[in-house]
Short mmCIF file of C-alpha atoms in Angstrom, two decimals:
data_model
loop_
_atom_site.label_atom_id
_atom_site.label_comp_id
_atom_site.label_asym_id
_atom_site.label_seq_id
_atom_site.Cartn_x
_atom_site.Cartn_y
_atom_site.Cartn_z
CA PHE V 1 -69.04 -62.12 -89.28
CA ALA V 2 -71.26 -65.04 -88.35
CA MET V 3 -68.37 -67.25 -87.27
CA PHE V 4 -69.28 -66.82 -83.58
CA ALA V 5 -72.36 -69.21 -84.13
CA LEU V 6 -70.06 -72.02 -85.69
CA ASN V 7 -71.11 -75.26 -84.09
CA GLN V 8 -73.48 -73.30 -81.88
CA GLY V 9 -70.50 -71.22 -80.71
CA GLU V 10 -69.19 -74.32 -78.91
CA VAL V 11 -65.55 -74.09 -80.67
CA CYS V 12 -62.58 -72.95 -78.66
CA THR V 13 -61.57 -70.28 -81.46
CA CYS V 14 -65.13 -68.92 -82.05
CA PRO V 15 -65.02 -65.23 -81.79
CA SER V 16 -66.89 -63.94 -78.72
CA ARG V 17 -65.95 -60.34 -79.29
CA ALA V 18 -65.84 -58.07 -82.24
CA LEU V 19 -64.14 -54.64 -82.28
CA VAL V 20 -65.36 -52.43 -85.14
CA GLN V 21 -63.86 -49.18 -86.18
CA GLU V 22 -66.41 -46.41 -84.87
CA SER V 23 -66.66 -44.63 -88.21
CA ILE V 24 -68.15 -47.85 -89.97
CA ALA V 25 -69.64 -49.26 -87.03
CA ASP V 26 -73.42 -48.40 -87.56
CA ARG V 27 -73.51 -49.37 -91.21
CA PHE V 28 -71.40 -52.36 -90.40
CA LEU V 29 -73.76 -53.74 -87.73
CA GLU V 30 -76.77 -53.00 -89.81
CA MET V 31 -75.63 -55.47 -92.24
CA ALA V 32 -74.51 -57.80 -89.94
CA VAL V 33 -77.50 -58.06 -87.93
CA GLU V 34 -79.46 -58.74 -91.17
CA ARG V 35 -76.98 -61.45 -91.98
CA VAL V 36 -77.24 -63.05 -88.46
CA LYS V 37 -81.13 -62.86 -88.47
CA LYS V 38 -80.89 -65.19 -91.47
CA ILE V 39 -79.03 -67.89 -89.53
CA LYS V 40 -81.77 -70.87 -89.20
CA THR V 41 -81.78 -72.36 -85.86
CA GLY V 42 -83.19 -76.00 -85.84
CA HIS V 43 -82.83 -79.72 -85.84
CA PRO V 44 -79.41 -80.82 -87.12
CA LEU V 45 -80.94 -83.43 -89.60
CA ASP V 46 -82.90 -80.53 -91.41
CA THR V 47 -80.62 -79.61 -94.28
CA GLU V 48 -81.99 -75.95 -93.96
CA THR V 49 -80.53 -75.95 -90.44
CA MET V 50 -77.45 -73.72 -90.06
CA ILE V 51 -77.07 -73.96 -85.94
CA GLY V 52 -78.28 -76.60 -83.81
CA ALA V 53 -78.69 -77.37 -80.18
CA GLN V 54 -76.23 -76.73 -77.31
CA ALA V 55 -74.41 -79.78 -76.23
CA SER V 56 -76.13 -79.86 -72.84
CA LYS V 57 -78.66 -78.21 -70.31
CA GLN V 58 -75.56 -77.08 -68.23
CA GLN V 59 -73.98 -75.36 -71.27
CA PHE V 60 -77.51 -73.73 -72.28
CA ASP V 61 -78.09 -72.63 -68.63
CA LYS V 62 -74.42 -71.03 -68.75
CA ILE V 63 -75.19 -69.23 -72.00
CA ILE V 64 -78.70 -67.74 -70.85
CA GLY V 65 -76.95 -66.58 -67.79
CA CYS V 66 -74.51 -64.59 -69.83
CA ILE V 67 -77.11 -63.27 -72.05
CA ASP V 68 -78.97 -62.20 -68.92
CA SER V 69 -75.59 -60.70 -67.64
CA GLY V 70 -75.50 -58.62 -70.91
CA ARG V 71 -79.08 -57.42 -70.43
CA ASN V 72 -78.52 -56.54 -66.71
CA GLU V 73 -75.30 -54.54 -67.34
CA GLY V 74 -76.92 -52.52 -69.88
CA ALA V 75 -75.67 -54.00 -73.32
CA GLN V 76 -77.84 -53.08 -76.26
CA LEU V 77 -79.30 -56.39 -77.60
CA LEU V 78 -79.06 -56.03 -81.52
CA THR V 79 -80.58 -59.38 -82.39
CA GLY V 80 -81.53 -62.78 -80.57
CA GLY V 81 -81.10 -63.06 -76.87
CA ASP V 82 -83.78 -65.81 -76.40
CA ALA V 83 -84.11 -69.70 -76.04
CA ARG V 84 -85.97 -71.25 -78.93
CA HIS V 85 -88.76 -73.46 -77.31
CA ASP V 86 -90.17 -73.96 -80.47
CA VAL V 87 -87.74 -76.76 -81.52
CA ASP V 88 -88.11 -80.11 -79.98
CA GLY V 89 -85.20 -82.34 -78.61
CA GLY V 90 -82.49 -80.03 -77.59
CA PHE V 91 -81.39 -76.78 -75.80
CA TYR V 92 -81.58 -74.16 -78.70
CA ILE V 93 -80.70 -70.42 -78.48
CA GLU V 94 -80.87 -67.81 -81.06
CA PRO V 95 -77.73 -66.29 -82.31
CA THR V 96 -77.27 -63.36 -80.39
CA ILE V 97 -75.44 -60.00 -80.79
CA PHE V 98 -74.80 -57.33 -78.06
CA LYS V 99 -73.40 -53.99 -78.38
CA GLY V 100 -71.63 -52.65 -75.24
CA ASN V 101 -68.14 -52.24 -73.96
CA ASN V 102 -65.15 -54.38 -72.84
CA ASN V 103 -65.94 -53.99 -69.05
CA MET V 104 -69.14 -56.04 -69.38
CA LYS V 105 -69.02 -59.71 -68.45
CA ILE V 106 -70.19 -60.81 -72.01
CA PHE V 107 -66.94 -59.20 -73.29
CA GLN V 108 -64.70 -61.01 -70.76
CA GLU V 109 -66.19 -64.40 -70.45
CA GLU V 110 -65.64 -67.46 -73.03
CA ILE V 111 -69.26 -68.04 -73.32
CA PHE V 112 -69.12 -71.04 -75.74
CA GLY V 113 -72.27 -70.27 -77.22
CA PRO V 114 -73.78 -68.31 -79.94
CA VAL V 115 -73.29 -64.82 -78.57
CA LEU V 116 -71.11 -62.16 -79.73
CA SER V 117 -70.36 -58.92 -78.09
CA VAL V 118 -69.54 -55.92 -80.24
CA THR V 119 -67.76 -52.63 -79.12
CA THR V 120 -66.21 -49.90 -81.18
CA PHE V 121 -62.77 -48.42 -81.30
CA LYS V 122 -61.12 -45.14 -82.44
CA ASP V 123 -57.73 -45.89 -83.76
CA PHE V 124 -55.04 -48.57 -83.90
CA ASP V 125 -53.69 -48.12 -80.35
CA ASP V 126 -57.33 -48.33 -78.83
CA ALA V 127 -58.25 -51.41 -80.81
CA MET V 128 -54.88 -53.22 -79.39
CA ARG V 129 -55.72 -51.97 -76.03
CA ILE V 130 -59.38 -53.58 -76.01
CA ALA V 131 -58.23 -56.76 -78.06
CA ASN V 132 -55.72 -57.32 -75.07
CA ASP V 133 -57.89 -56.36 -72.10
CA THR V 134 -58.75 -60.04 -71.53
CA VAL V 135 -57.47 -63.03 -69.52
CA TYR V 136 -57.88 -65.03 -72.67
CA GLY V 137 -55.80 -65.29 -75.94
CA LEU V 138 -56.60 -68.20 -78.12
CA GLY V 139 -57.73 -66.86 -81.44
CA ALA V 140 -58.13 -63.50 -83.06
CA GLY V 141 -59.09 -62.12 -86.55
CA VAL V 142 -58.05 -58.79 -88.16
CA TRP V 143 -59.69 -57.24 -91.21
CA SER V 144 -58.06 -54.41 -92.97
CA ARG V 145 -57.14 -53.08 -96.40
CA SER V 146 -53.75 -52.28 -95.20
CA ALA V 147 -51.24 -54.94 -95.12
CA HIS V 148 -49.17 -52.98 -92.71
CA THR V 149 -51.79 -52.39 -90.23
CA SER V 150 -52.72 -56.07 -90.55
CA TYR V 151 -49.10 -57.05 -89.85
CA ARG V 152 -48.90 -54.85 -86.77
CA ALA V 153 -52.14 -55.92 -85.31
CA GLY V 154 -51.16 -59.57 -85.71
CA ARG V 155 -47.85 -59.01 -83.86
CA ALA V 156 -49.57 -56.81 -81.20
CA ILE V 157 -52.65 -59.07 -80.36
CA GLU V 158 -51.77 -61.49 -77.43
CA ALA V 159 -53.46 -64.68 -79.19
CA GLY V 160 -52.40 -67.81 -80.16
CA ARG V 161 -53.53 -67.54 -83.74
CA VAL V 162 -54.26 -64.40 -85.52
CA TRP V 163 -56.13 -64.51 -88.96
CA THR V 164 -56.06 -61.83 -91.33
CA ASN V 165 -59.00 -61.01 -93.72
CA CYS V 166 -60.49 -64.61 -92.81
CA TYR V 167 -61.29 -66.55 -89.75
CA HIS V 168 -61.02 -70.00 -88.74
CA ILE V 169 -59.12 -71.23 -91.84
CA TYR V 170 -55.70 -73.08 -91.13
CA PRO V 171 -54.06 -76.32 -92.03
CA ALA V 172 -54.72 -79.20 -89.60
CA HIS V 173 -50.91 -79.58 -88.89
CA ALA V 174 -50.47 -76.05 -87.91
CA ALA V 175 -49.03 -75.23 -84.63
CA PHE V 176 -51.93 -74.31 -82.16
CA GLY V 177 -51.91 -72.77 -78.74
CA GLY V 178 -52.97 -69.59 -76.63
CA TYR V 179 -51.77 -67.03 -74.42
CA LYS V 180 -52.74 -66.14 -70.81
CA GLN V 181 -55.54 -68.39 -69.61
CA SER V 182 -56.15 -70.02 -72.87
CA GLY V 183 -54.40 -73.36 -73.33
CA ILE V 184 -51.48 -74.80 -71.88
CA GLY V 185 -48.93 -74.54 -74.40
CA ARG V 186 -48.61 -75.38 -78.08
CA GLU V 187 -49.94 -78.53 -80.16
CA ASN V 188 -48.25 -79.68 -83.22
CA HIS V 189 -45.39 -76.97 -82.88
CA LYS V 190 -42.58 -79.67 -83.76
#
């Protein structure tokens, strides 16, 4: 679940939205928030550090702007949401989780920072509607105990790569590209 904070969230396929089935959402989010609170932000040469500084002041400002937008639009801040001024030598942001809805800017923008926006879905069709209600489509992940559901979701989600019961695991030579406004075709496809 903490993949959204991989490399400070500055990876093109880091998840920025999570859709959780409403019947398990409360318990799932409780456990996920506890896990994210254990992520140690700090200097990258400290062996205990799990997340370092953002790449630039410009990127830092963009991420803080998105966090402010989430607050202003009424998203529920579950954890994080602040800059870390107690760490010297960089632009640090706490791993942040919001709960809201897909109409909010934090759900529709590629933030490229340690920010995850969570919403719930009722059933398969609702999940696919929300998943595809974006102008982007580079990567997605599906978790299910049902191979049938996983297969259907992988075919229905408009994304260049859809992982099943894992995230961000693939061979370096695998074809890579996106849908909609993500990417400009395929890399490594031949």
